[in-house]
Amino acid sequence: MTSTKKLYFIITRKPEFPGHISAGRICYISEYKHRSSLRTSSRSPIKLPVFVMGSCSVIDYDLEVSSMEELSAEEAELLLALSEDAERLKWFNERDALRAAKGLAVGTEVTVEEGGGKLRGILRYIGRLTEPTYSAPLSGTFFGIELQGEDKRKVKTDGSYQNKTFSCKKDCDIFVPFSRVRPLVPSSLSPSMPAHSQTEELNPGDRVTYFVNDTCRHGMVVDVLLNVVRISTDKDENGKRGGEVDIPLESVFKGEVPAEPESMDVDTPPVEPNTDDLYLDLSVNSLVEVTLAKGSSYGIIRWIGSLPTRQETMAGLELEEDSGVSDGTFKNERFFNCPPKRALFVKLSSCRPDPRFQSTSANHSERMPKQEDAEREVEHSAGKLETVPPISTEQVNQILLGRMKGIQGHCNSCYMDAALFSLFSCSSVLDSMLFKSTEPQDAPIQNTLLHDIVNPLRSKGFVEGRHIMKLRKQLQNHGYSHSFTTDEKDPEEFLTVIMHHILALDPLLKLSAAGKVQESYCYQIFLDQNHSLVLPTVQQLLEHSFHTAGLKLAEVPSCLILQMPRFGKKFKMFDKIIPSLELDITDLLSEGPQQCMLCGNLAQIECPDCFTDPLFSRTGFKIFCKTCSSQVHSHPQRRSHRPAALDIPEGYSGRGTPHSLIRDKLELFAVLCIETSHYVSFIKHGRSSQDWIFFDSMADRQGERDGFNIPEVRACPEVGTYLEMSPAELANQVPRDMKGVAKRLFCDAYMYLYQSTNMCLYR
């Protein structure tokens, strides 16, 4: 395996290309790639292919060596704690400040800039506040300070920030970058940057828990004022439907914490069938069936033990439906946590294994291999490669729909669950990665992906969470991240690791820019600040992004993975994005004949200046035949345009009329969406506009400590209703009033997946 060590640089002069990268940005290159650049050049290279941190792209850019200065990893981490590029460049030029920061140690007496003044304290922590990722191998060094003397209670924090904590009294601590801290003994460091809040942001639309007179209530954020949060309440103090209240910021917490039920005196007695001692094999996290007065109910065992006044061994169940009596309490004593009316306490002997998944246990601890696992091991040892085609439209209802369907989520796995379900449930476009030859050390990961995840998903419609955890452990053991089994990642980071580093799949995307071909697995859509899009389609976003960056496709991709324009996970550039069920990429290709956008004749002229012309705002790239170009540019407002000649493929004459030209199109097959750090996916599985399904690996979000979640796949034909609307009608739709899960698709899209139908293994 190649070296994973990296060299770091700061960009000191804004490059001409790409235009979205500013001076002050940190970039890096692997030592292996750097040595390769030196070997292939007879003298010192003029440019280096570097990855730019914070660019949301896995594409490397050739930047001039003269526009960068090398940093040590320690210096790069200190500078990354500064959020603004210009600020980062300023403090890089303050070399004395960087040197002084590297000399600071825990226990040093310091002063810190806060609110326009200086506070005195002791340095208690030096390090990261967030974990690095694959695309951002460094995350920034911060300084944690325990305030002293009269400054003790001037900052309202308690020594914690994103799970990093140091011991001191409440309201005495602050985390800052090096630019705002200096030793009490005079030094060359003199920071003067303003303070930044370290509290978790609340945004309109967030679900929250708040407290009034020590009573826990729930609601949704309407507005965030200076120190007050305006909340639309679920219930008022009398238990009736609520209105709006203003709550102090310190009494509001993001997310929902289940409240105590009004009362619960006894458990609901079940009707006890003859279990033939099946319960002896049951344990915490087993999936079970119980017979109640209304019939069979299903759930997960969350607790086993003795209850007051009961002599039998009892089980606390978390049911799939709201047919329980509490949220995990019995006679005011809590035994486990679950949503209200989902908990039920019954005799353990009343439980029997869930017949729907008799071989399935939600427990991910080490157990004896099940029969199906043993059979798979025989297949592996015999060299047998089982192939299961993707689920067809006709099979979706029978195999895929329902609760406990899809991929079972556990412990922040939703990004991986949604990505794998999107790629493999109903599409075969990337099946080649399941069968290609690979290195011996990577073969176990490929086997897990094929035999434990893809095949069960396609044959049974369900993948146990333990198999996803197995894959996560394998990735973690390969050294790509020490937190693959615990932390949430970005889907593009996971896909790049699997496709590029593990299975060495050829890059899906080849981009042509300024005569050079760049390769990647995903494409992040960027827009310039002057765009006029309000309710864009994916087609428009892709065309505008290519135009802004001066890109073309070097070839038709088999699979095109597009990341929507966002500012991080929380901030969207557009309230809604209209899915393009087909992407016409004919005019985005760098080679091949193209048609005049007005008359259909062979295009010979391209005009970038027409791209922002209101007359053509909803059409694709602005290409014309010579006749139409002359007419268009005869208008007084377009005489300053600079049309350029297109390269005409050999064998085509300028007077041709390629009306029979086959357009190159890709079809949409999946969309990943994100809301409040939770990923779900939509699958387009048929030709009809109604053929959509929605997948959530954590449809019932509990068990993050005690077990796995309950996934669900459901049909969502309501999506087709909105796709058939005109843009004006769709723009008038209020997101919270949209039917079913349609709002998630139109308002929360994170990644679109398109495929070339000519390159799928199964159609």
Tab-separated table of N, CA and C in Angstrom, residues 669-758:
chain	number	residue	atom	x	y	z
A	669	PHE	N	-31.824	7.240	-10.853
A	669	PHE	CA	-32.254	6.011	-10.188
A	669	PHE	C	-32.264	6.120	-8.669
A	670	ALA	N	-31.673	7.159	-8.087
A	670	ALA	CA	-31.729	7.294	-6.624
A	670	ALA	C	-31.379	8.718	-6.216
A	671	VAL	N	-31.889	9.108	-5.039
A	671	VAL	CA	-31.581	10.411	-4.445
A	671	VAL	C	-31.346	10.204	-2.954
A	672	LEU	N	-30.218	10.704	-2.444
A	672	LEU	CA	-29.960	10.721	-1.004
A	672	LEU	C	-30.354	12.087	-0.462
A	673	CYS	N	-31.054	12.085	0.661
A	673	CYS	CA	-31.499	13.340	1.274
A	673	CYS	C	-31.002	13.397	2.711
A	674	ILE	N	-30.832	14.606	3.222
A	674	ILE	CA	-30.374	14.777	4.598
A	674	ILE	C	-31.202	15.846	5.287
A	675	GLU	N	-31.578	15.566	6.517
A	675	GLU	CA	-32.263	16.542	7.368
A	675	GLU	C	-31.790	16.304	8.789
A	676	THR	N	-31.287	17.359	9.434
A	676	THR	CA	-30.746	17.275	10.796
A	676	THR	C	-29.825	16.073	10.958
A	677	SER	N	-28.856	15.963	10.045
A	677	SER	CA	-27.789	14.953	10.085
A	677	SER	C	-28.295	13.528	9.926
A	678	HIS	N	-29.499	13.339	9.410
A	678	HIS	CA	-30.011	11.977	9.182
A	678	HIS	C	-30.263	11.771	7.695
A	679	TYR	N	-29.653	10.714	7.143
A	679	TYR	CA	-29.767	10.431	5.716
A	679	TYR	C	-30.873	9.418	5.446
A	680	VAL	N	-31.646	9.668	4.395
A	680	VAL	CA	-32.635	8.727	3.871
A	680	VAL	C	-32.449	8.688	2.354
A	681	SER	N	-33.161	7.778	1.683
A	681	SER	CA	-33.001	7.726	0.234
A	681	SER	C	-34.321	7.458	-0.465
A	682	PHE	N	-34.409	7.956	-1.693
A	682	PHE	CA	-35.521	7.705	-2.595
A	682	PHE	C	-34.989	6.900	-3.777
A	683	ILE	N	-35.765	5.906	-4.222
A	683	ILE	CA	-35.383	5.085	-5.359
A	683	ILE	C	-36.437	5.225	-6.449
A	684	LYS	N	-35.994	5.534	-7.665
A	684	LYS	CA	-36.873	5.547	-8.839
A	684	LYS	C	-36.699	4.200	-9.522
A	685	HIS	N	-37.695	3.317	-9.383
A	685	HIS	CA	-37.507	1.932	-9.802
A	685	HIS	C	-38.257	1.549	-11.070
A	686	GLY	N	-39.060	2.444	-11.649
A	686	GLY	CA	-39.821	2.111	-12.848
A	686	GLY	C	-39.984	3.306	-13.760
A	687	ARG	N	-40.715	3.104	-14.837
A	687	ARG	CA	-40.882	4.153	-15.842
A	687	ARG	C	-41.934	5.177	-15.451
A	688	SER	N	-42.924	4.767	-14.665
A	688	SER	CA	-44.004	5.676	-14.288
A	688	SER	C	-43.502	6.726	-13.301
A	689	SER	N	-44.115	7.903	-13.349
A	689	SER	CA	-43.748	8.957	-12.393
A	689	SER	C	-44.161	8.596	-10.973
A	690	GLN	N	-44.992	7.538	-10.819
A	690	GLN	CA	-45.437	7.103	-9.497
A	690	GLN	C	-44.510	6.039	-8.903
A	691	ASP	N	-43.552	5.548	-9.673
A	691	ASP	CA	-42.722	4.414	-9.240
A	691	ASP	C	-41.562	4.884	-8.364
A	692	TRP	N	-41.885	5.318	-7.163
A	692	TRP	CA	-40.883	5.775	-6.197
A	692	TRP	C	-41.061	5.009	-4.889
A	693	ILE	N	-39.933	4.706	-4.230
A	693	ILE	CA	-39.978	4.179	-2.868
A	693	ILE	C	-39.067	5.021	-1.990
A	694	PHE	N	-39.375	5.021	-0.690
A	694	PHE	CA	-38.649	5.818	0.302
A	694	PHE	C	-38.072	4.866	1.344
A	695	PHE	N	-36.782	5.033	1.659
A	695	PHE	CA	-36.103	4.143	2.615
A	695	PHE	C	-35.517	4.946	3.764
A	696	ASP	N	-35.781	4.462	4.990
A	696	ASP	CA	-35.226	5.055	6.202
A	696	ASP	C	-34.712	3.911	7.065
A	697	SER	N	-33.384	3.841	7.262
A	697	SER	CA	-32.808	2.737	8.034
A	697	SER	C	-33.094	2.864	9.518
A	698	MET	N	-33.567	4.034	9.936
A	698	MET	CA	-33.875	4.250	11.348
A	698	MET	C	-35.270	4.835	11.465
A	699	ALA	N	-36.251	4.158	10.829
A	699	ALA	CA	-37.628	4.656	10.856
A	699	ALA	C	-38.126	4.786	12.288
A	700	ASP	N	-37.721	3.846	13.153
A	700	ASP	CA	-37.934	3.975	14.590
A	700	ASP	C	-36.576	4.234	15.210
A	701	ARG	N	-36.316	5.496	15.608
A	701	ARG	CA	-34.982	5.869	16.065
A	701	ARG	C	-34.834	5.604	17.563
A	702	GLN	N	-34.571	4.365	17.899
A	702	GLN	CA	-34.222	4.025	19.263
A	702	GLN	C	-33.256	2.871	19.208
A	703	GLY	N	-32.747	2.469	20.351
A	703	GLY	CA	-31.792	1.384	20.367
A	703	GLY	C	-30.380	1.812	20.076
A	704	GLU	N	-30.109	3.114	20.074
A	704	GLU	CA	-28.744	3.548	19.784
A	704	GLU	C	-27.759	3.032	20.839
A	705	ARG	N	-28.273	2.736	22.047
A	705	ARG	CA	-27.394	2.164	23.064
A	705	ARG	C	-27.654	0.678	23.247
A	706	ASP	N	-28.903	0.284	23.187
A	706	ASP	CA	-29.265	-1.077	23.569
A	706	ASP	C	-29.387	-2.034	22.402
A	707	GLY	N	-29.445	-1.579	21.183
A	707	GLY	CA	-29.628	-2.487	20.063
A	707	GLY	C	-29.760	-1.729	18.760
A	708	PHE	N	-30.365	-2.388	17.787
A	708	PHE	CA	-30.501	-1.817	16.457
A	708	PHE	C	-31.868	-1.167	16.266
A	709	ASN	N	-32.031	-0.459	15.168
A	709	ASN	CA	-33.274	0.233	14.872
A	709	ASN	C	-34.141	-0.593	13.923
A	710	ILE	N	-35.344	-0.109	13.703
A	710	ILE	CA	-36.278	-0.776	12.801
A	710	ILE	C	-36.313	0.001	11.490
A	711	PRO	N	-35.790	-0.579	10.398
A	711	PRO	CA	-35.824	0.115	9.106
A	711	PRO	C	-37.184	-0.054	8.438
A	712	GLU	N	-37.445	0.795	7.457
A	712	GLU	CA	-38.723	0.717	6.746
A	712	GLU	C	-38.540	1.188	5.309
A	713	VAL	N	-39.221	0.491	4.398
A	713	VAL	CA	-39.293	0.903	3.000
A	713	VAL	C	-40.761	1.046	2.649
A	714	ARG	N	-41.126	2.166	2.074
A	714	ARG	CA	-42.531	2.358	1.706
A	714	ARG	C	-42.647	3.036	0.348
A	715	ALA	N	-43.759	2.731	-0.298
A	715	ALA	CA	-44.037	3.382	-1.580
A	715	ALA	C	-44.396	4.842	-1.342
A	716	CYS	N	-44.012	5.710	-2.272
A	716	CYS	CA	-44.339	7.138	-2.137
A	716	CYS	C	-44.788	7.683	-3.499
A	717	PRO	N	-45.928	7.214	-3.997
A	717	PRO	CA	-46.415	7.679	-5.301
A	717	PRO	C	-46.759	9.160	-5.316
A	718	GLU	N	-46.896	9.759	-4.111
A	718	GLU	CA	-47.218	11.188	-4.061
A	718	GLU	C	-46.133	12.037	-4.720
A	719	VAL	N	-44.901	11.504	-4.792
A	719	VAL	CA	-43.809	12.240	-5.441
A	719	VAL	C	-44.171	12.562	-6.886
A	720	GLY	N	-44.801	11.590	-7.576
A	720	GLY	CA	-45.185	11.802	-8.969
A	720	GLY	C	-46.142	12.963	-9.158
A	721	THR	N	-47.015	13.185	-8.171
A	721	THR	CA	-47.974	14.297	-8.252
A	721	THR	C	-47.243	15.630	-8.367
A	722	TYR	N	-46.192	15.796	-7.567
A	722	TYR	CA	-45.458	17.061	-7.575
A	722	TYR	C	-44.546	17.173	-8.796
A	723	LEU	N	-44.040	16.047	-9.290
A	723	LEU	CA	-43.203	16.087	-10.491
A	723	LEU	C	-43.999	16.522	-11.715
A	724	GLU	N	-45.300	16.264	-11.702
A	724	GLU	CA	-46.146	16.631	-12.834
A	724	GLU	C	-46.619	18.079	-12.772
A	725	MET	N	-46.317	18.779	-11.674
A	725	MET	CA	-46.711	20.178	-11.551
A	725	MET	C	-45.807	21.074	-12.386
A	726	SER	N	-46.327	22.223	-12.765
A	726	SER	CA	-45.502	23.241	-13.421
A	726	SER	C	-44.587	23.877	-12.377
A	727	PRO	N	-43.480	24.499	-12.804
A	727	PRO	CA	-42.601	25.165	-11.835
A	727	PRO	C	-43.327	26.200	-10.983
A	728	ALA	N	-44.270	26.914	-11.569
A	728	ALA	CA	-45.018	27.923	-10.803
A	728	ALA	C	-45.845	27.270	-9.706
A	729	GLU	N	-46.501	26.140	-10.042
A	729	GLU	CA	-47.297	25.432	-9.035
A	729	GLU	C	-46.401	24.891	-7.925
A	730	LEU	N	-45.272	24.326	-8.317
A	730	LEU	CA	-44.375	23.743	-7.327
A	730	LEU	C	-43.786	24.812	-6.411
A	731	ALA	N	-43.502	25.974	-6.962
A	731	ALA	CA	-42.938	27.056	-6.155
A	731	ALA	C	-43.903	27.504	-5.069
A	732	ASN	N	-45.201	27.364	-5.313
A	732	ASN	CA	-46.204	27.795	-4.345
A	732	ASN	C	-46.509	26.751	-3.280
A	733	GLN	N	-45.896	25.571	-3.390
A	733	GLN	CA	-46.144	24.520	-2.402
A	733	GLN	C	-45.404	24.842	-1.105
A	734	VAL	N	-46.127	24.816	0.013
A	734	VAL	CA	-45.514	25.015	1.327
A	734	VAL	C	-44.923	23.675	1.769
A	735	PRO	N	-43.611	23.611	2.042
A	735	PRO	CA	-42.982	22.316	2.332
A	735	PRO	C	-43.697	21.494	3.394
A	736	ARG	N	-44.092	22.126	4.500
A	736	ARG	CA	-44.696	21.340	5.581
A	736	ARG	C	-46.075	20.802	5.217
A	737	ASP	N	-46.672	21.343	4.130
A	737	ASP	CA	-47.992	20.873	3.715
A	737	ASP	C	-47.923	19.857	2.582
A	738	MET	N	-46.716	19.574	2.090
A	738	MET	CA	-46.601	18.618	0.999
A	738	MET	C	-46.932	17.216	1.505
A	739	LYS	N	-47.550	16.413	0.666
A	739	LYS	CA	-48.064	15.107	1.084
A	739	LYS	C	-46.928	14.115	1.299
A	740	GLY	N	-47.157	13.218	2.267
A	740	GLY	CA	-46.235	12.116	2.499
A	740	GLY	C	-44.816	12.588	2.759
A	741	VAL	N	-43.889	11.980	2.041
A	741	VAL	CA	-42.468	12.303	2.218
A	741	VAL	C	-41.927	13.144	1.067
A	742	ALA	N	-42.815	13.706	0.246
A	742	ALA	CA	-42.377	14.467	-0.932
A	742	ALA	C	-41.486	15.647	-0.543
A	743	LYS	N	-41.779	16.259	0.592
A	743	LYS	CA	-40.977	17.402	1.026
A	743	LYS	C	-39.507	17.024	1.160
A	744	ARG	N	-39.224	15.803	1.632
A	744	ARG	CA	-37.841	15.373	1.816
A	744	ARG	C	-37.097	15.347	0.483
A	745	LEU	N	-37.760	14.881	-0.572
A	745	LEU	CA	-37.116	14.778	-1.883
A	745	LEU	C	-36.840	16.153	-2.481
A	746	PHE	N	-37.826	17.017	-2.450
A	746	PHE	CA	-37.698	18.312	-3.125
A	746	PHE	C	-36.877	19.321	-2.314
A	747	CYS	N	-36.919	19.223	-0.984
A	747	CYS	CA	-36.300	20.256	-0.147
A	747	CYS	C	-34.987	19.832	0.508
A	748	ASP	N	-34.734	18.521	0.641
A	748	ASP	CA	-33.581	18.064	1.416
A	748	ASP	C	-32.574	17.269	0.596
A	749	ALA	N	-32.631	17.358	-0.734
A	749	ALA	CA	-31.749	16.539	-1.579
A	749	ALA	C	-30.281	16.867	-1.312
A	750	TYR	N	-29.480	15.824	-1.148
A	750	TYR	CA	-28.041	15.965	-0.888
A	750	TYR	C	-27.209	15.418	-2.048
A	751	MET	N	-27.672	14.312	-2.642
A	751	MET	CA	-26.898	13.655	-3.690
A	751	MET	C	-27.841	12.976	-4.674
A	752	TYR	N	-27.657	13.234	-5.973
A	752	TYR	CA	-28.430	12.592	-7.033
A	752	TYR	C	-27.562	11.545	-7.721
A	753	LEU	N	-28.150	10.382	-8.033
A	753	LEU	CA	-27.436	9.305	-8.695
A	753	LEU	C	-28.100	9.008	-10.033
A	754	TYR	N	-27.322	9.120	-11.114
A	754	TYR	CA	-27.799	8.860	-12.466
A	754	TYR	C	-27.006	7.707	-13.075
A	755	GLN	N	-27.631	6.991	-14.007
A	755	GLN	CA	-26.971	5.869	-14.650
A	755	GLN	C	-27.198	5.898	-16.155
A	756	SER	N	-26.208	5.356	-16.869
A	756	SER	CA	-26.363	5.136	-18.298
A	756	SER	C	-27.015	3.779	-18.478
A	757	THR	N	-28.190	3.744	-19.091
A	757	THR	CA	-28.913	2.478	-19.234
A	757	THR	C	-28.177	1.497	-20.129
A	758	ASN	N	-27.243	1.996	-20.921
A	758	ASN	CA	-26.480	1.102	-21.803
A	758	ASN	C	-25.417	0.315	-21.047
